[in-house]
CSV table of C-alpha atoms in Angstrom, one decimal:
chain,number,residue,atom,x,y,z
A,1348,MET,CA,0.0,0.0,0.0
A,1349,ILE,CA,1.4,3.4,-1.0
A,1350,LYS,CA,1.4,5.9,1.8
A,1351,PRO,CA,0.2,9.4,0.9
A,1352,PRO,CA,2.8,12.2,1.1
A,1353,GLN,CA,3.2,13.9,4.5
A,1354,ASN,CA,1.9,17.2,3.2
A,1355,ALA,CA,-1.2,15.4,1.8
A,1356,THR,CA,-1.9,13.9,5.3
A,1357,SER,CA,-1.5,17.4,6.9
A,1358,GLU,CA,-3.8,18.8,4.3
A,1359,ILE,CA,-6.5,16.2,5.1
A,1360,LEU,CA,-6.1,16.7,8.9
A,1361,ASP,CA,-6.3,20.5,8.5
A,1362,ASN,CA,-9.6,20.2,6.7
A,1363,LEU,CA,-11.2,18.1,9.5
A,1364,SER,CA,-13.9,19.9,11.6
A,1365,SER,CA,-12.3,18.6,14.8
A,1366,ALA,CA,-9.2,19.8,16.5
A,1367,VAL,CA,-6.4,17.2,16.4
A,1368,ILE,CA,-3.4,17.4,18.7
A,1369,VAL,CA,-0.5,14.9,19.0
A,1370,LEU,CA,1.3,14.6,22.3
A,1371,ASP,CA,4.6,12.9,23.2
A,1372,GLN,CA,5.1,10.7,26.3
A,1373,ALA,CA,5.7,13.8,28.4
A,1374,LEU,CA,2.4,15.3,27.1
A,1375,ASN,CA,4.2,18.0,25.1
A,1376,VAL,CA,2.6,19.1,21.9
A,1377,GLN,CA,4.2,17.5,18.8
A,1378,TRP,CA,1.6,18.6,16.2
A,1379,LEU,CA,-1.8,20.2,15.9
A,1380,ASN,CA,-4.0,20.9,12.9
A,1381,ALA,CA,-5.6,24.2,11.8
A,1382,VAL,CA,-8.7,23.7,13.8
A,1383,GLY,CA,-6.6,23.0,16.9
A,1384,GLU,CA,-4.8,26.4,16.3
A,1385,ALA,CA,-8.2,28.2,16.1
A,1386,LEU,CA,-9.5,26.4,19.2
A,1387,LEU,CA,-6.4,27.2,21.3
A,1388,GLN,CA,-5.9,30.6,19.6
A,1389,LEU,CA,-2.2,30.2,19.0
A,1390,SER,CA,-0.1,28.9,16.1
A,1391,ALA,CA,1.4,25.4,15.7
A,1392,ARG,CA,4.8,27.1,15.9
A,1393,GLN,CA,4.0,28.6,19.3
A,1394,ALA,CA,2.5,25.3,20.6
A,1395,ILE,CA,4.9,22.6,19.4
A,1396,GLY,CA,7.4,21.6,22.0
A,1397,GLU,CA,5.4,23.1,24.9
A,1398,SER,CA,3.5,21.1,27.4
A,1399,LEU,CA,-0.2,20.8,26.8
A,1400,LEU,CA,-1.2,22.5,30.0
A,1401,SER,CA,1.2,25.4,29.4
A,1402,VAL,CA,-0.5,26.3,26.1
A,1403,ALA,CA,-4.0,25.5,27.4
A,1404,PRO,CA,-4.3,25.2,31.2
A,1405,GLY,CA,-8.1,24.6,30.9
A,1406,LEU,CA,-7.4,21.2,29.3
A,1407,ALA,CA,-6.4,19.9,32.7
A,1408,VAL,CA,-10.0,18.6,32.8
A,1409,LEU,CA,-8.8,16.0,30.4
A,1410,ASN,CA,-6.2,14.6,32.8
A,1411,ALA,CA,-8.4,11.7,33.9
A,1412,ALA,CA,-9.3,10.8,30.3
A,1413,ILE,CA,-5.6,10.9,29.3
A,1414,ALA,CA,-4.6,8.7,32.3
A,1415,HIS,CA,-7.4,6.2,31.5
A,1416,ALA,CA,-6.3,5.9,27.9
A,1417,GLN,CA,-2.6,5.4,28.9
A,1418,ASP,CA,-3.5,2.8,31.5
A,1419,GLN,CA,-5.8,0.8,29.3
A,1420,GLY,CA,-3.9,1.2,26.1
A,1421,ALA,CA,-7.1,1.9,24.3
A,1422,SER,CA,-9.2,4.9,23.1
A,1423,TYR,CA,-11.3,6.7,25.7
A,1424,ALA,CA,-14.0,9.3,25.0
A,1425,GLU,CA,-15.8,11.8,27.1
A,1426,ARG,CA,-18.8,13.9,26.0
A,1427,GLU,CA,-19.8,17.5,26.7
A,1428,ILE,CA,-16.8,18.6,28.7
A,1429,ARG,CA,-16.8,22.3,29.7
A,1430,VAL,CA,-13.3,23.8,29.1
A,1431,ALA,CA,-12.0,27.2,30.1
A,1432,LEU,CA,-9.7,28.5,27.3
A,1433,SER,CA,-7.8,31.7,26.8
A,1434,GLY,CA,-9.5,35.1,26.9
A,1435,GLU,CA,-12.2,34.0,29.4
A,1436,ARG,CA,-13.7,31.7,26.7
A,1437,THR,CA,-15.5,28.6,28.0
A,1438,VAL,CA,-16.4,26.0,25.3
A,1439,THR,CA,-18.1,22.6,25.3
A,1440,LEU,CA,-16.1,19.8,23.7
A,1441,ASP,CA,-16.4,16.1,22.9
A,1442,CYS,CA,-13.0,14.5,23.5
A,1443,ALA,CA,-11.4,11.3,22.3
A,1444,VAL,CA,-7.9,10.2,23.5
A,1445,THR,CA,-6.2,7.5,21.5
A,1446,PRO,CA,-2.8,5.9,22.3
A,1447,LEU,CA,-0.3,5.9,19.5
A,1448,PRO,CA,3.0,3.9,19.0
A,1449,GLY,CA,5.9,5.1,21.0
A,1450,GLY,CA,3.8,6.3,23.9
A,1451,ARG,CA,2.3,9.2,22.0
A,1452,LEU,CA,-1.3,10.3,22.3
A,1453,LEU,CA,-3.8,11.6,19.8
A,1454,LEU,CA,-6.4,14.1,21.1
A,1455,GLU,CA,-9.5,14.8,19.1
A,1456,LEU,CA,-11.6,17.7,20.3
A,1457,GLU,CA,-14.8,18.6,18.7
A,1458,HIS,CA,-16.4,22.0,19.5
A,1459,ILE,CA,-20.1,21.2,20.0
A,1460,ASP,CA,-21.5,24.5,21.4
A,1461,ARG,CA,-23.1,25.2,18.1
A,1462,HIS,CA,-24.8,21.8,17.9
A,1463,LEU,CA,-26.0,22.1,21.5
A,1464,ARG,CA,-27.4,25.6,20.8
A,1465,ILE,CA,-29.3,24.4,17.7
A,1466,SER,CA,-30.6,21.4,19.6
A,1467,ARG,CA,-31.7,23.7,22.5
A,1468,GLU,CA,-33.3,26.1,20.1
A,1469,ASN,CA,-35.2,23.4,18.4
A,1470,ARG,CA,-36.6,22.2,21.7
A,1471,MET,CA,-37.5,25.7,22.7
A,1472,ILE,CA,-39.3,26.4,19.4
A,1473,ALA,CA,-41.2,23.2,19.7
A,1474,GLN,CA,-42.1,24.0,23.3
A,1475,ASN,CA,-43.2,27.5,22.4
A,1476,ALA,CA,-45.5,26.2,19.6
A,1477,ALA,CA,-47.0,23.6,22.0
A,1478,ILE,CA,-47.5,26.3,24.7
A,1479,ARG,CA,-49.2,28.6,22.2
A,1480,GLU,CA,-51.7,25.9,21.1
A,1481,LEU,CA,-52.4,25.1,24.8
A,1482,VAL,CA,-53.0,28.8,25.6
A,1483,ARG,CA,-55.3,29.2,22.6
A,1484,GLY,CA,-57.4,26.2,23.8
A,1485,LEU,CA,-57.6,27.5,27.3
A,1486,ALA,CA,-58.3,31.0,26.2
A,1487,HIS,CA,-61.5,29.9,24.4
A,1488,GLU,CA,-62.6,28.0,27.6
A,1489,ILE,CA,-61.8,31.0,29.8
A,1490,LYS,CA,-63.1,33.9,27.7
A,1491,ASN,CA,-66.6,32.5,27.1
A,1492,PRO,CA,-67.6,32.2,30.8
A,1493,LEU,CA,-65.8,35.5,31.6
A,1494,GLY,CA,-68.1,37.2,29.1
A,1495,GLY,CA,-71.1,35.7,30.8
A,1496,LEU,CA,-69.8,36.6,34.2
A,1497,ARG,CA,-69.2,40.2,33.2
A,1498,GLY,CA,-72.6,40.5,31.6
A,1499,ALA,CA,-74.4,39.1,34.6
A,1500,ALA,CA,-72.5,41.5,36.9
A,1501,GLN,CA,-73.6,44.5,34.7
A,1502,LEU,CA,-77.2,43.4,34.9
A,1503,LEU,CA,-77.0,42.9,38.6
A,1504,GLU,CA,-75.4,46.4,39.0
A,1505,SER,CA,-78.3,48.0,37.1
A,1506,GLU,CA,-80.7,46.3,39.5
A,1507,LEU,CA,-78.9,47.4,42.7
A,1508,GLY,CA,-79.9,50.8,44.0
A,1509,ARG,CA,-77.3,51.2,46.7
A,1510,GLU,CA,-73.9,52.6,45.8
A,1511,GLU,CA,-72.1,50.4,48.3
A,1512,LEU,CA,-73.5,47.3,46.7
A,1513,GLN,CA,-72.7,48.4,43.2
A,1514,GLU,CA,-69.0,48.6,44.3
A,1515,TYR,CA,-69.0,44.8,44.6
A,1516,THR,CA,-70.3,44.4,41.0
A,1517,ARG,CA,-67.7,46.8,39.7
A,1518,ILE,CA,-65.0,44.7,41.3
A,1519,ILE,CA,-66.4,41.6,39.5
A,1520,ILE,CA,-66.5,43.5,36.2
A,1521,ASN,CA,-62.9,44.9,36.6
A,1522,GLU,CA,-61.5,41.5,37.5
A,1523,ALA,CA,-63.2,39.9,34.5
A,1524,ASP,CA,-61.7,42.6,32.3
A,1525,ARG,CA,-58.3,42.0,33.9
A,1526,LEU,CA,-58.4,38.3,33.2
A,1527,ARG,CA,-59.6,38.9,29.7
A,1528,ALA,CA,-56.7,41.2,29.1
A,1529,LEU,CA,-54.3,38.7,30.6
A,1530,VAL,CA,-55.5,36.0,28.2
A,1531,ASP,CA,-55.4,38.3,25.2
A,1532,GLY,CA,-51.8,39.2,26.2
A,1533,LEU,CA,-50.8,35.5,26.2
A,1534,LEU,CA,-52.4,35.0,22.8
A,1535,GLY,CA,-50.6,37.9,21.3
A,1536,PRO,CA,-51.7,39.9,18.3
A,1537,GLU,CA,-53.9,38.0,15.8
A,1538,SER,CA,-53.3,40.2,12.8
A,1539,ARG,CA,-50.6,39.6,10.2
A,1540,LEU,CA,-47.3,41.4,10.9
A,1541,GLU,CA,-46.9,44.6,8.9
A,1542,LYS,CA,-43.1,44.7,8.6
A,1543,GLN,CA,-41.3,47.8,7.5
A,1544,PRO,CA,-37.5,48.6,7.2
A,1545,THR,CA,-36.8,49.7,10.8
A,1546,ASN,CA,-33.8,51.3,12.5
A,1547,VAL,CA,-33.2,48.9,15.5
A,1548,HIS,CA,-31.5,51.7,17.4
A,1549,GLU,CA,-34.5,53.9,17.2
A,1550,ILE,CA,-36.5,51.0,18.7
A,1551,LEU,CA,-33.9,50.5,21.4
A,1552,GLU,CA,-33.8,54.2,22.2
A,1553,ARG,CA,-37.6,54.3,22.6
A,1554,VAL,CA,-37.3,51.3,25.0
A,1555,ARG,CA,-34.4,53.0,26.9
A,1556,HIS,CA,-36.3,56.2,27.4
A,1557,LEU,CA,-39.3,54.3,28.8
A,1558,ALA,CA,-37.1,52.2,31.0
A,1559,VAL,CA,-35.2,55.3,32.3
A,1560,ALA,CA,-38.5,56.9,33.2
A,1561,GLU,CA,-39.4,53.8,35.3
A,1562,ALA,CA,-35.9,53.0,36.7
A,1563,PRO,CA,-35.0,54.1,40.3
A,1564,GLU,CA,-32.0,56.4,40.7
A,1565,GLY,CA,-29.6,53.6,41.5
A,1566,VAL,CA,-30.0,51.9,38.1
A,1567,VAL,CA,-27.8,52.9,35.2
A,1568,ILE,CA,-28.8,51.9,31.6
A,1569,ARG,CA,-25.8,51.9,29.2
A,1570,ARG,CA,-25.7,51.5,25.4
A,1571,ASP,CA,-23.2,49.8,23.1
A,1572,TYR,CA,-24.6,50.0,19.5
A,1573,ASP,CA,-23.1,48.9,16.2
A,1574,PRO,CA,-23.8,51.9,13.9
A,1575,SER,CA,-23.2,49.8,10.7
A,1576,LEU,CA,-26.3,47.6,11.1
A,1577,PRO,CA,-28.7,47.6,8.1
A,1578,PRO,CA,-32.4,48.2,8.5
A,1579,LEU,CA,-34.4,45.4,10.2
A,1580,PRO,CA,-37.7,44.2,8.6
A,1581,ALA,CA,-40.0,44.5,11.7
A,1582,ALA,CA,-43.3,45.6,13.1
A,1583,GLY,CA,-41.9,48.4,15.3
A,1584,ASP,CA,-44.6,48.5,18.0
A,1585,GLN,CA,-44.4,44.8,18.6
A,1586,LEU,CA,-40.6,44.8,18.8
A,1587,ILE,CA,-40.7,47.7,21.3
A,1588,GLN,CA,-43.1,45.7,23.4
A,1589,ALA,CA,-40.9,42.5,23.3
A,1590,LEU,CA,-37.7,44.4,24.2
A,1591,LEU,CA,-39.4,46.5,26.9
A,1592,ASN,CA,-40.7,43.3,28.6
A,1593,ILE,CA,-37.1,42.0,28.8
A,1594,VAL,CA,-35.7,45.3,30.1
A,1595,ARG,CA,-38.5,45.6,32.7
A,1596,ASN,CA,-37.6,42.1,33.8
A,1597,ALA,CA,-34.0,43.2,34.3
A,1598,LEU,CA,-35.2,46.3,36.2
A,1599,GLN,CA,-37.2,44.2,38.6
A,1600,ALA,CA,-34.3,41.8,39.1
A,1601,LEU,CA,-32.0,44.7,40.1
A,1602,ASP,CA,-34.2,45.7,42.9
A,1603,GLY,CA,-33.3,49.4,42.8
A,1604,GLU,CA,-29.5,49.3,42.2
A,1605,GLY,CA,-27.3,48.0,39.4
A,1606,GLU,CA,-26.6,48.3,35.7
A,1607,ILE,CA,-28.3,47.3,32.4
A,1608,LEU,CA,-26.5,47.2,29.1
A,1609,LEU,CA,-28.2,47.3,25.7
A,1610,ARG,CA,-25.9,46.0,23.0
A,1611,THR,CA,-26.3,45.4,19.2
A,1612,ARG,CA,-24.1,43.3,16.9
A,1613,SER,CA,-24.5,41.4,13.6
A,1614,GLN,CA,-23.5,37.9,12.9
A,1615,ARG,CA,-23.1,36.1,9.5
A,1616,ARG,CA,-24.3,32.7,8.6
A,1617,PHE,CA,-26.3,32.0,11.7
A,1618,THR,CA,-28.9,29.3,12.3
A,1619,ILE,CA,-32.1,30.0,14.1
A,1620,GLY,CA,-34.0,26.7,14.5
A,1621,ASN,CA,-33.6,24.8,11.3
A,1622,ARG,CA,-33.0,27.8,9.1
A,1623,GLN,CA,-29.7,29.3,8.3
A,1624,HIS,CA,-29.6,33.1,7.6
A,1625,ARG,CA,-27.0,35.1,5.8
A,1626,LEU,CA,-27.0,37.8,8.4
A,1627,VAL,CA,-28.8,38.2,11.7
A,1628,LEU,CA,-29.1,40.9,14.3
A,1629,ARG,CA,-28.1,40.2,17.9
A,1630,ILE,CA,-29.5,42.3,20.6
A,1631,ASP,CA,-28.1,41.7,24.1
A,1632,ILE,CA,-29.8,42.9,27.3
A,1633,VAL,CA,-27.4,42.4,30.2
A,1634,ASP,CA,-27.9,43.1,33.9
A,1635,ASN,CA,-25.6,42.6,36.9
A,1636,GLY,CA,-28.4,41.5,39.2
A,1637,PRO,CA,-28.6,38.3,41.4
A,1638,GLY,CA,-29.4,36.1,38.4
A,1639,ILE,CA,-32.2,33.7,37.7
A,1640,PRO,CA,-32.5,30.7,39.9
A,1641,LEU,CA,-31.2,27.6,38.2
A,1642,ALA,CA,-34.5,25.8,38.7
A,1643,LEU,CA,-36.4,28.5,36.7
A,1644,GLN,CA,-33.9,29.0,33.8
A,1645,ASP,CA,-35.4,26.3,31.6
A,1646,ARG,CA,-39.0,27.5,32.2
A,1647,ILE,CA,-38.8,31.3,32.2
A,1648,PHE,CA,-40.6,31.5,28.8
A,1649,TYR,CA,-43.5,29.4,30.1
A,1650,PRO,CA,-46.7,31.3,30.9
A,1651,MET,CA,-47.2,32.1,34.6
A,1652,VAL,CA,-43.7,31.1,35.6
A,1653,THR,CA,-42.1,33.8,37.7
A,1654,GLY,CA,-39.5,34.1,40.5
A,1655,ARG,CA,-41.3,37.1,42.2
A,1656,PRO,CA,-44.4,36.9,44.4
A,1657,GLU,CA,-45.9,39.9,42.7
A,1658,GLY,CA,-45.0,38.8,39.1
A,1659,THR,CA,-47.5,37.8,36.5
A,1660,GLY,CA,-45.2,35.5,34.6
A,1661,ILE,CA,-46.5,36.7,31.1
A,1662,GLY,CA,-43.9,39.3,30.1
A,1663,LEU,CA,-41.2,37.0,28.8
A,1664,PRO,CA,-43.7,34.5,27.1
A,1665,ILE,CA,-45.2,37.5,25.3
A,1666,ALA,CA,-41.7,38.7,24.3
A,1667,GLN,CA,-40.8,35.3,23.0
A,1668,ASN,CA,-44.1,35.1,21.0
A,1669,LEU,CA,-43.5,38.5,19.4
A,1670,VAL,CA,-39.9,37.7,18.5
A,1671,ASP,CA,-41.0,34.3,17.2
A,1672,ARG,CA,-43.4,36.0,14.8
A,1673,HIS,CA,-40.4,37.9,13.3
A,1674,GLY,CA,-38.6,34.6,12.7
A,1675,GLY,CA,-36.4,35.1,15.7
A,1676,LEU,CA,-35.6,33.7,19.1
A,1677,ILE,CA,-34.8,34.8,22.6
A,1678,GLU,CA,-32.1,33.0,24.6
A,1679,CYS,CA,-31.1,33.4,28.2
A,1680,ASN,CA,-28.0,32.6,30.2
A,1681,SER,CA,-27.8,33.6,33.8
A,1682,GLU,CA,-25.5,33.3,36.8
A,1683,PRO,CA,-25.2,35.5,39.9
A,1684,GLY,CA,-24.0,39.0,38.8
A,1685,HIS,CA,-24.5,38.4,35.1
A,1686,THR,CA,-27.8,37.7,33.3
A,1687,LEU,CA,-27.8,37.8,29.5
A,1688,PHE,CA,-30.9,37.9,27.3
A,1689,THR,CA,-30.0,37.6,23.6
A,1690,VAL,CA,-32.6,38.4,20.9
A,1691,TRP,CA,-31.8,36.9,17.5
A,1692,LEU,CA,-33.6,38.5,14.5
A,1693,PRO,CA,-33.0,37.8,10.8
A,1694,LEU,CA,-31.9,40.8,8.8
A,1695,GLU,CA,-33.6,39.5,5.7
A,1696,GLU,CA,-37.3,39.2,5.1
A,1697,THR,CA,-38.9,36.0,6.4
A,1698,ASP,CA,-42.4,34.6,6.2
A,1699,GLU,CA,-44.4,35.1,9.3
């Protein structure tokens, strides 16, 4: 069998989607491919001859896998390992360690954050669709008796001559109206979106002014806008409502003191659900509050889920519904001192 030339092997390895690193017996780097250079953010020339942990201290989490492969003399794999790399980056990797002749080791590292994100988004989109259908069914069952209840209260009020008794019927009518408005809010607008080319920064400035008017003195709202962004096809009023709901959620989380950041960026070739877009808008709403409890993080976009006793639990579901109608998605990552809501919106026209 004819072996391919060495440069041909390197070319093949450089075109793999996984990072490939070869270590000697002392766990010094002997070789790495182009994807490995991108993952570690340094060149092969800088890495070769250096110990693995000196070029990437975060890969110490692989020590047990490396020891297992060396002891057993066989390949060993671990899935979804969180690794802290240079520049405060944390990535999720699938890792395989394979012993080679001469005591060397082959590391294969596959960056799976994008796959996990797409899988998470697909679950979220499916959950949102199921929730909307459930709410629509419940809304019909709730609104019909509410209409009857309100009508009966109005008739009763007209029959009651005493003002103090009519006060009770007005409470019934007001509460019926409140519940109807709550259900209508969960359903969202029924009309088709009328999208127009929209300056997203005008939208955000409107949201910021409203939030500043509501914010206590101890809360600062900062901006970090990308002025090069193209117009966004959007229904401006609905987008204002969606973003305002998220900002109000951040204001309530800060409890009178802290900072909120509004940031815009663009990203090329980005997938939302199963659809890849040439260019998308990213809106980040960041606060430095206490964070969302871990038990709530997977359910914050469900109706009636809230971490506050006085909360209604409909602001974020309404925001997600409005963004979904624009072909976008809202994601959330939270830990104490840093909560990030990211709104992804296509910058090209999509069907509603």
